mmCIF file of C-alpha atoms and ligand atoms in Angstrom:
data_model
loop_
_atom_site.group_PDB
_atom_site.id
_atom_site.type_symbol
_atom_site.label_atom_id
_atom_site.label_comp_id
_atom_site.label_asym_id
_atom_site.label_seq_id
_atom_site.Cartn_x
_atom_site.Cartn_y
_atom_site.Cartn_z
ATOM 1 C CA MET A 53 9.381 20.424 -5.288
ATOM 2 C CA THR A 54 6.002 21.946 -6.133
ATOM 3 C CA THR A 55 4.742 24.759 -3.912
ATOM 4 C CA THR A 56 1.143 24.622 -5.161
ATOM 5 C CA LYS A 57 -1.246 23.864 -2.325
ATOM 6 C CA SER A 58 -4.347 21.799 -2.897
ATOM 7 C CA LYS A 59 -7.204 20.941 -0.628
ATOM 8 C CA VAL A 60 -6.752 17.237 -0.020
ATOM 9 C CA LEU A 61 -9.311 14.751 1.270
ATOM 10 C CA VAL A 62 -7.889 11.505 2.658
ATOM 11 C CA VAL A 63 -10.337 8.602 2.710
ATOM 12 C CA GLY A 64 -9.168 5.767 4.965
ATOM 13 C CA GLY A 65 -6.985 8.178 6.922
ATOM 14 C CA THR A 66 -6.634 6.139 10.109
ATOM 15 C CA GLY A 67 -5.224 3.114 8.287
ATOM 16 C CA TYR A 68 -1.621 1.963 8.014
ATOM 17 C CA MET A 69 -0.977 3.926 4.821
ATOM 18 C CA GLY A 70 -3.616 6.581 5.412
ATOM 19 C CA ARG A 71 -2.108 7.990 8.607
ATOM 20 C CA ARG A 72 1.172 8.462 6.757
ATOM 21 C CA ILE A 73 -0.594 10.277 3.920
ATOM 22 C CA VAL A 74 -2.376 12.578 6.391
ATOM 23 C CA LYS A 75 0.946 13.355 8.093
ATOM 24 C CA ALA A 76 2.695 14.033 4.773
ATOM 25 C CA SER A 77 -0.148 16.197 3.473
ATOM 26 C CA LEU A 78 -0.122 18.332 6.630
ATOM 27 C CA ALA A 79 3.676 18.564 6.558
ATOM 28 C CA ALA A 80 3.532 19.773 2.950
ATOM 29 C CA GLY A 81 1.137 22.509 4.018
ATOM 30 C CA HIS A 82 -1.903 21.309 2.079
ATOM 31 C CA PRO A 83 -5.272 22.098 3.664
ATOM 32 C CA THR A 84 -6.021 18.522 4.708
ATOM 33 C CA TYR A 85 -9.432 16.931 5.203
ATOM 34 C CA VAL A 86 -9.922 13.458 6.636
ATOM 35 C CA LEU A 87 -13.099 11.446 6.205
ATOM 36 C CA GLN A 88 -14.383 10.573 9.650
ATOM 37 C CA ARG A 89 -16.840 7.726 9.632
ATOM 38 C CA PRO A 90 -20.000 8.203 11.758
ATOM 39 C CA ALA A 91 -20.187 7.031 15.358
ATOM 40 C CA PRO A 92 -21.760 3.593 14.713
ATOM 41 C CA GLU A 93 -18.935 2.744 12.282
ATOM 42 C CA ILE A 94 -16.213 3.864 14.688
ATOM 43 C CA GLY A 95 -17.949 1.958 17.462
ATOM 44 C CA LEU A 96 -15.684 1.558 20.468
ATOM 45 C CA ASP A 97 -12.482 1.752 18.461
ATOM 46 C CA ILE A 98 -10.763 4.181 20.806
ATOM 47 C CA ASP A 99 -7.470 4.109 18.868
ATOM 48 C CA LYS A 100 -9.210 5.174 15.649
ATOM 49 C CA LEU A 101 -10.968 8.028 17.424
ATOM 50 C CA GLN A 102 -7.784 9.171 19.156
ATOM 51 C CA LEU A 103 -5.956 9.152 15.842
ATOM 52 C CA LEU A 104 -8.688 11.258 14.223
ATOM 53 C CA LEU A 105 -8.556 13.732 17.092
ATOM 54 C CA SER A 106 -4.776 13.906 16.819
ATOM 55 C CA PHE A 107 -5.139 14.778 13.111
ATOM 56 C CA LYS A 108 -7.511 17.567 14.120
ATOM 57 C CA LYS A 109 -4.994 18.839 16.683
ATOM 58 C CA GLN A 110 -2.372 18.957 13.955
ATOM 59 C CA GLY A 111 -4.618 21.101 11.773
ATOM 60 C CA ALA A 112 -6.627 18.623 9.699
ATOM 61 C CA ASN A 113 -10.352 19.100 9.132
ATOM 62 C CA LEU A 114 -12.451 16.072 10.023
ATOM 63 C CA VAL A 115 -15.419 15.598 7.685
ATOM 64 C CA GLU A 116 -18.114 13.092 8.569
ATOM 65 C CA GLY A 117 -19.010 10.676 5.803
ATOM 66 C CA SER A 118 -19.771 7.035 5.116
ATOM 67 C CA PHE A 119 -19.669 4.620 2.218
ATOM 68 C CA SER A 120 -23.248 3.715 3.107
ATOM 69 C CA ASP A 121 -24.344 7.342 2.622
ATOM 70 C CA PHE A 122 -23.576 8.382 -0.975
ATOM 71 C CA ARG A 123 -24.628 12.009 -0.398
ATOM 72 C CA SER A 124 -22.174 12.376 2.481
ATOM 73 C CA LEU A 125 -19.332 11.277 0.195
ATOM 74 C CA VAL A 126 -20.335 13.773 -2.508
ATOM 75 C CA ASP A 127 -20.557 16.577 0.076
ATOM 76 C CA ALA A 128 -17.122 15.751 1.479
ATOM 77 C CA ILE A 129 -15.596 15.636 -2.000
ATOM 78 C CA LYS A 130 -17.061 19.009 -2.895
ATOM 79 C CA LEU A 131 -14.893 20.608 -0.180
ATOM 80 C CA VAL A 132 -11.585 19.706 -1.850
ATOM 81 C CA ASP A 133 -9.549 19.559 -5.075
ATOM 82 C CA VAL A 134 -7.755 16.248 -4.595
ATOM 83 C CA VAL A 135 -8.969 12.931 -3.167
ATOM 84 C CA ILE A 136 -6.507 10.319 -1.898
ATOM 85 C CA CYS A 137 -7.994 6.981 -0.958
ATOM 86 C CA THR A 138 -6.098 4.539 1.236
ATOM 87 C CA MET A 139 -8.878 1.982 1.558
ATOM 88 C CA SER A 140 -7.833 -1.334 3.009
ATOM 89 C CA GLY A 141 -6.469 -3.783 0.490
ATOM 90 C CA THR A 142 -4.391 -5.970 2.708
ATOM 91 C CA HIS A 143 -5.437 -9.579 3.010
ATOM 92 C CA ILE A 144 -3.926 -9.624 6.504
ATOM 93 C CA ARG A 145 -6.561 -7.178 7.786
ATOM 94 C CA SER A 146 -9.439 -6.760 5.358
ATOM 95 C CA HIS A 147 -9.937 -6.185 1.675
ATOM 96 C CA ASN A 148 -12.370 -3.458 0.736
ATOM 97 C CA ILE A 149 -10.830 -2.067 -2.442
ATOM 98 C CA LEU A 150 -14.082 -2.405 -4.403
ATOM 99 C CA LEU A 151 -15.831 -0.002 -2.021
ATOM 100 C CA GLN A 152 -13.883 2.607 -3.979
ATOM 101 C CA LEU A 153 -16.301 2.149 -6.883
ATOM 102 C CA LYS A 154 -18.750 4.176 -4.756
ATOM 103 C CA LEU A 155 -16.108 6.836 -4.288
ATOM 104 C CA VAL A 156 -15.520 6.985 -8.039
ATOM 105 C CA GLU A 157 -19.272 7.484 -8.536
ATOM 106 C CA ALA A 158 -19.309 10.231 -5.913
ATOM 107 C CA ILE A 159 -16.299 11.993 -7.494
ATOM 108 C CA LYS A 160 -18.062 11.830 -10.841
ATOM 109 C CA GLU A 161 -21.221 13.279 -9.336
ATOM 110 C CA ALA A 162 -19.368 16.056 -7.489
ATOM 111 C CA GLY A 163 -17.569 17.001 -10.702
ATOM 112 C CA ASN A 164 -14.929 19.251 -9.072
ATOM 113 C CA ILE A 165 -11.993 16.936 -8.440
ATOM 114 C CA LYS A 166 -8.725 17.853 -10.144
ATOM 115 C CA ARG A 167 -6.973 14.604 -9.224
ATOM 116 C CA PHE A 168 -7.841 11.282 -7.638
ATOM 117 C CA LEU A 169 -5.275 8.915 -6.181
ATOM 118 C CA PRO A 170 -7.003 5.584 -5.574
ATOM 119 C CA SER A 171 -5.783 3.043 -3.043
ATOM 120 C CA GLU A 172 -2.864 1.506 -4.901
ATOM 121 C CA PHE A 173 0.576 1.876 -3.263
ATOM 122 C CA GLY A 174 1.756 -1.580 -4.261
ATOM 123 C CA MET A 175 2.757 -3.366 -7.433
ATOM 124 C CA ASP A 176 1.703 -1.932 -10.780
ATOM 125 C CA VAL A 177 -1.475 -3.997 -11.046
ATOM 126 C CA ALA A 178 -1.666 -3.582 -14.821
ATOM 127 C CA ARG A 179 1.455 -5.776 -15.024
ATOM 128 C CA MET A 180 0.115 -8.508 -12.724
ATOM 129 C CA GLY A 181 -2.100 -10.361 -15.196
ATOM 130 C CA ASN A 182 -0.264 -13.647 -14.581
ATOM 131 C CA ALA A 183 -0.319 -13.492 -10.777
ATOM 132 C CA LEU A 184 -1.294 -16.609 -8.822
ATOM 133 C CA GLU A 185 -4.754 -17.209 -7.406
ATOM 134 C CA PRO A 186 -6.048 -16.275 -4.883
ATOM 135 C CA GLY A 187 -3.569 -13.402 -4.399
ATOM 136 C CA ARG A 188 -4.462 -11.892 -7.744
ATOM 137 C CA THR A 189 -7.833 -10.772 -6.306
ATOM 138 C CA THR A 190 -6.070 -7.664 -5.007
ATOM 139 C CA PHE A 191 -4.741 -6.850 -8.454
ATOM 140 C CA ASP A 192 -7.958 -7.712 -10.318
ATOM 141 C CA ASP A 193 -10.032 -5.553 -7.968
ATOM 142 C CA LYS A 194 -7.636 -2.614 -8.273
ATOM 143 C CA MET A 195 -7.883 -2.970 -12.064
ATOM 144 C CA LYS A 196 -11.689 -2.729 -11.823
ATOM 145 C CA VAL A 197 -11.288 0.522 -9.898
ATOM 146 C CA ARG A 198 -8.798 1.849 -12.473
ATOM 147 C CA LYS A 199 -11.263 1.057 -15.257
ATOM 148 C CA ALA A 200 -14.101 2.882 -13.462
ATOM 149 C CA ILE A 201 -11.872 5.947 -12.931
ATOM 150 C CA GLU A 202 -10.785 6.022 -16.553
ATOM 151 C CA ASP A 203 -14.325 5.409 -17.856
ATOM 152 C CA ALA A 204 -15.540 8.332 -15.716
ATOM 153 C CA LYS A 205 -12.702 10.479 -17.151
ATOM 154 C CA ILE A 206 -11.502 11.482 -13.693
ATOM 155 C CA PRO A 207 -7.899 12.821 -13.684
ATOM 156 C CA PHE A 208 -5.838 10.286 -11.734
ATOM 157 C CA THR A 209 -2.414 9.309 -10.487
ATOM 158 C CA TYR A 210 -1.643 5.685 -9.665
ATOM 159 C CA VAL A 211 1.083 5.504 -7.029
ATOM 160 C CA CYS A 212 2.953 2.206 -7.266
ATOM 161 C CA GLY A 213 4.932 1.983 -4.045
ATOM 162 C CA MET A 214 5.980 -1.580 -4.838
ATOM 163 C CA SER A 215 6.804 -3.411 -1.600
ATOM 164 C CA PHE A 216 6.591 -1.797 1.853
ATOM 165 C CA ALA A 217 9.853 -2.107 3.745
ATOM 166 C CA ALA A 218 8.217 -2.947 7.061
ATOM 167 C CA TYR A 219 6.530 -5.943 5.413
ATOM 168 C CA GLN A 220 9.408 -7.119 3.268
ATOM 169 C CA ALA A 221 12.738 -5.689 4.392
ATOM 170 C CA GLY A 222 12.722 -6.052 8.182
ATOM 171 C CA ASN A 223 11.876 -9.729 7.939
ATOM 172 C CA LEU A 224 14.441 -10.277 5.164
ATOM 173 C CA CYS A 225 11.509 -11.271 2.926
ATOM 174 C CA GLN A 226 10.469 -14.199 5.150
ATOM 175 C CA MET A 227 6.800 -15.115 5.030
ATOM 176 C CA GLN A 228 4.457 -15.133 8.039
ATOM 177 C CA THR A 229 6.675 -12.954 10.200
ATOM 178 C CA LEU A 230 7.527 -9.276 10.406
ATOM 179 C CA LEU A 231 10.697 -9.640 12.473
ATOM 180 C CA PRO A 232 14.175 -10.522 11.218
ATOM 181 C CA PRO A 233 15.021 -14.240 11.322
ATOM 182 C CA LYS A 234 17.598 -15.221 13.924
ATOM 183 C CA ASP A 235 18.857 -18.583 12.720
ATOM 184 C CA ARG A 236 18.231 -19.181 9.059
ATOM 185 C CA VAL A 237 16.973 -17.259 6.092
ATOM 186 C CA LEU A 238 14.906 -18.827 3.309
ATOM 187 C CA MET A 239 16.059 -17.871 -0.185
ATOM 188 C CA TYR A 240 13.502 -17.984 -2.985
ATOM 189 C CA GLY A 241 15.334 -19.992 -5.627
ATOM 190 C CA ASN A 242 18.829 -18.536 -5.799
ATOM 191 C CA GLY A 243 17.682 -15.407 -4.006
ATOM 192 C CA ASP A 244 18.936 -13.415 -6.975
ATOM 193 C CA SER A 245 15.724 -11.541 -7.813
ATOM 194 C CA LYS A 246 16.451 -7.842 -8.286
ATOM 195 C CA VAL A 247 13.499 -6.873 -6.131
ATOM 196 C CA ILE A 248 15.176 -6.273 -2.777
ATOM 197 C CA VAL A 249 18.833 -6.589 -1.823
ATOM 198 C CA MET A 250 19.115 -9.023 1.047
ATOM 199 C CA ASP A 251 22.329 -8.497 2.957
ATOM 200 C CA GLU A 252 22.442 -11.291 5.528
ATOM 201 C CA ASP A 253 25.857 -10.177 6.684
ATOM 202 C CA ASP A 254 24.415 -6.884 7.885
ATOM 203 C CA ILE A 255 21.609 -8.512 9.812
ATOM 204 C CA ALA A 256 23.914 -11.212 11.079
ATOM 205 C CA THR A 257 26.116 -8.471 12.523
ATOM 206 C CA LEU A 258 23.103 -7.074 14.312
ATOM 207 C CA VAL A 259 21.896 -10.341 15.788
ATOM 208 C CA GLY A 260 25.461 -11.422 16.473
ATOM 209 C CA LYS A 261 25.497 -14.582 14.367
ATOM 210 C CA LYS A 262 25.672 -15.685 10.770
ATOM 211 C CA LEU A 263 22.384 -16.841 9.301
ATOM 212 C CA GLU A 264 22.108 -20.171 7.543
ATOM 213 C CA ARG A 265 20.984 -19.623 3.932
ATOM 214 C CA VAL A 266 18.434 -22.147 2.729
ATOM 215 C CA SER A 267 17.328 -22.125 -0.909
ATOM 216 C CA LEU A 268 13.688 -22.938 -1.698
ATOM 217 C CA SER A 269 13.005 -24.091 -5.271
ATOM 218 C CA LYS A 270 10.078 -22.718 -7.252
ATOM 219 C CA GLN A 271 8.420 -26.157 -7.269
ATOM 220 C CA ASP A 272 8.726 -26.614 -3.506
ATOM 221 C CA PHE A 273 7.422 -23.095 -2.938
ATOM 222 C CA LEU A 274 4.348 -23.725 -5.115
ATOM 223 C CA ALA A 275 3.727 -27.058 -3.391
ATOM 224 C CA SER A 276 3.916 -25.406 0.041
ATOM 225 C CA ILE A 277 1.133 -22.953 -0.838
ATOM 226 C CA LYS A 278 -1.447 -25.738 -1.120
ATOM 227 C CA GLY A 279 -1.571 -26.363 2.642
ATOM 228 C CA MET A 280 -1.929 -22.726 3.608
ATOM 229 C CA ASP A 281 -5.059 -20.892 4.710
ATOM 230 C CA TYR A 282 -6.600 -18.253 2.408
ATOM 231 C CA ALA A 283 -4.797 -15.185 3.807
ATOM 232 C CA ASN A 284 -1.417 -16.884 3.608
ATOM 233 C CA GLN A 285 -2.128 -18.138 0.083
ATOM 234 C CA VAL A 286 -2.788 -14.544 -0.958
ATOM 235 C CA GLY A 287 0.491 -13.433 0.609
ATOM 236 C CA ALA A 288 2.401 -16.350 -0.909
ATOM 237 C CA GLY A 289 1.135 -15.386 -4.366
ATOM 238 C CA HIS A 290 2.618 -11.923 -3.878
ATOM 239 C CA TYR A 291 5.903 -13.434 -2.737
ATOM 240 C CA TYR A 292 5.962 -15.690 -5.800
ATOM 241 C CA ALA A 293 5.448 -12.733 -8.148
ATOM 242 C CA MET A 294 8.153 -10.691 -6.438
ATOM 243 C CA TYR A 295 10.859 -13.243 -5.714
ATOM 244 C CA TYR A 296 10.506 -15.853 -8.447
ATOM 245 C CA GLU A 297 9.180 -13.668 -11.235
ATOM 246 C CA GLY A 298 10.839 -10.377 -10.230
ATOM 247 C CA CYS A 299 7.643 -8.451 -10.970
ATOM 248 C CA LEU A 300 8.845 -5.279 -9.252
ATOM 249 C CA THR A 301 11.779 -4.737 -11.582
ATOM 250 C CA ASN A 302 11.323 -6.789 -14.744
ATOM 251 C CA PHE A 303 9.978 -3.880 -16.830
ATOM 252 C CA GLU A 304 10.868 -0.403 -17.999
ATOM 253 C CA ILE A 305 8.666 2.521 -16.944
ATOM 254 C CA GLY A 306 7.076 3.831 -20.122
ATOM 255 C CA GLU A 307 5.872 7.282 -21.023
ATOM 256 C CA GLU A 308 2.683 6.818 -19.014
ATOM 257 C CA GLY A 309 4.643 6.655 -15.732
ATOM 258 C CA GLU A 310 7.365 8.467 -13.826
ATOM 259 C CA GLU A 311 9.970 7.082 -11.457
ATOM 260 C CA ALA A 312 9.277 8.621 -8.029
ATOM 261 C CA SER A 313 12.889 9.480 -7.141
ATOM 262 C CA LYS A 314 12.992 11.758 -10.189
ATOM 263 C CA LEU A 315 9.800 13.503 -9.090
ATOM 264 C CA TYR A 316 10.926 13.855 -5.477
ATOM 265 C CA PRO A 317 14.732 14.104 -5.462
ATOM 266 C CA GLU A 318 14.577 15.727 -2.006
ATOM 267 C CA VAL A 319 13.443 12.447 -0.416
ATOM 268 C CA LYS A 320 16.533 10.709 0.971
ATOM 269 C CA CYS A 321 16.747 6.937 0.678
ATOM 270 C CA THR A 322 17.517 4.856 3.751
ATOM 271 C CA ARG A 323 20.185 2.224 3.320
ATOM 272 C CA MET A 324 19.182 -1.316 4.235
ATOM 273 C CA ASP A 325 21.803 -1.491 7.023
ATOM 274 C CA GLU A 326 20.453 1.736 8.538
ATOM 275 C CA PHE A 327 16.865 0.505 8.231
ATOM 276 C CA MET A 328 17.648 -2.782 9.977
ATOM 277 C CA LYS A 329 19.094 -1.079 13.072
ATOM 278 C CA ILE A 330 15.576 -0.523 14.381
ATOM 279 C CA TYR A 331 15.190 -4.301 14.822
ATOM 280 C CA ALA A 332 18.421 -4.754 16.771
HETATM 281 N N1 NAP B 33 3.033 -2.513 -1.211
HETATM 282 C C1 NAP B 33 2.826 -3.076 -0.064
HETATM 283 O O1 NAP B 33 3.683 -3.817 0.449
HETATM 284 C C2 NAP B 33 1.524 -2.815 0.654
HETATM 285 C C3 NAP B 33 1.391 -3.230 1.979
HETATM 286 C C4 NAP B 33 0.188 -2.932 2.647
HETATM 287 C C5 NAP B 33 -0.832 -2.258 1.981
HETATM 288 N N2 NAP B 33 -0.669 -1.884 0.676
HETATM 289 C C6 NAP B 33 -1.761 -1.163 -0.041
HETATM 290 O O2 NAP B 33 -1.975 0.084 0.610
HETATM 291 C C7 NAP B 33 -3.370 0.406 0.553
HETATM 292 C C8 NAP B 33 -3.872 0.718 1.962
HETATM 293 O O3 NAP B 33 -3.767 -0.456 2.756
HETATM 294 P P1 NAP B 33 -3.621 -0.361 4.334
HETATM 295 O O4 NAP B 33 -2.926 -1.598 4.753
HETATM 296 O O5 NAP B 33 -3.073 0.948 4.717
HETATM 297 O O6 NAP B 33 -5.153 -0.454 4.776
HETATM 298 P P2 NAP B 33 -5.759 -0.661 6.262
HETATM 299 O O7 NAP B 33 -4.865 -0.038 7.271
HETATM 300 O O8 NAP B 33 -6.095 -2.100 6.430
HETATM 301 O O9 NAP B 33 -7.151 0.122 6.154
HETATM 302 C C9 NAP B 33 -7.218 1.429 5.633
HETATM 303 C C10 NAP B 33 -8.565 2.028 5.884
HETATM 304 O O10 NAP B 33 -9.578 1.390 5.129
HETATM 305 C C11 NAP B 33 -10.810 1.822 5.685
HETATM 306 N N3 NAP B 33 -11.786 0.733 5.725
HETATM 307 C C12 NAP B 33 -11.570 -0.576 5.943
HETATM 308 N N4 NAP B 33 -12.724 -1.243 5.909
HETATM 309 C C13 NAP B 33 -13.710 -0.320 5.643
HETATM 310 C C14 NAP B 33 -15.115 -0.377 5.481
HETATM 311 N N5 NAP B 33 -15.771 -1.542 5.548
HETATM 312 N N6 NAP B 33 -15.790 0.773 5.232
HETATM 313 C C15 NAP B 33 -15.128 1.949 5.132
HETATM 314 N N7 NAP B 33 -13.794 2.060 5.283
HETATM 315 C C16 NAP B 33 -13.109 0.942 5.530
HETATM 316 C C17 NAP B 33 -10.538 2.328 7.089
HETATM 317 O O11 NAP B 33 -10.691 3.738 7.017
HETATM 318 P P3 NAP B 33 -11.073 4.701 8.245
HETATM 319 O O12 NAP B 33 -9.806 5.439 8.547
HETATM 320 O O13 NAP B 33 -12.135 5.578 7.703
HETATM 321 O O14 NAP B 33 -11.543 3.844 9.349
HETATM 322 C C18 NAP B 33 -9.098 1.932 7.308
HETATM 323 O O15 NAP B 33 -8.414 2.790 8.165
HETATM 324 C C19 NAP B 33 -4.078 -0.780 -0.108
HETATM 325 O O16 NAP B 33 -4.304 -0.494 -1.465
HETATM 326 C C20 NAP B 33 -3.080 -1.915 0.048
HETATM 327 O O17 NAP B 33 -3.204 -2.881 -0.977
HETATM 328 C C21 NAP B 33 0.495 -2.131 0.009
#
């Protein structure tokens, strides 16, 4: 584990991913800065404000800045060595990944940043060229941001977290729900994609009954997407890539990447049966 401390600015710090990054940065002892958007942008969002104040209580520095005020971004960036952006990219809430192009410009202008981690944290978007519409918007937009970063010659790390457990594990990979199924579980094809191990016996033990396994063919899955609204079509495209095409595991990590468990051997993995106990 590295002991070097860097001044870190988290942009998007009150979000789902961002609050975890702020917590981890503080826990690792990095001087941590969080972009606080100005009052009109926070509006009456009391939870956002409370979260920001709780960061401050834990030792973070709140720095006011806005994507509609370029100078404020440059000034905030000048305070730190590393910028981590966790801008919203989730179709379920909002999708603002392209706002990061302004951040890239500001980092370029500031000229002091040693490393930028853009809002990635999902699939390796460079491998998602064949993803279904409209879900591929997420990947295409993240690729535009990558290109801008590389064109500006900003040192970067792309963190590919693959699939978040709370979105994909707790629900046993079922769409349009976050909770574990209680009666039957839909299998994508044979359910043999190497993406996530689905152990229905474990969950069945927890809910006290055996789940019925229902297999959904690729054709039926694709046909079912047509009737969905936009947000669900985006999500379904991601499911298709993961469970029918196995996009999370069907490649080798080349020299340009590093497998995270090798970089952070101190992080202990949670077994699926342990993870599922929270839903019991
Ligand atoms: N692999 C997976 O399964 C998975 C799942 C979910 C997300 N992700 C990825 O993780 C990343 C973060 O997503 P998230 O779900 O954590 O995002 P989120 O909670 O929806 O939003 C993160 C932050 O984006 C900022 N934001 C949103 N709209 C904005 C606007 N108009 N102007 C300025 N700031 C705005 C806000 O920052 P403030 O704190 O300043 O208000 C918000 O807290 C994305 O790249 C997403 O694709 C991956």
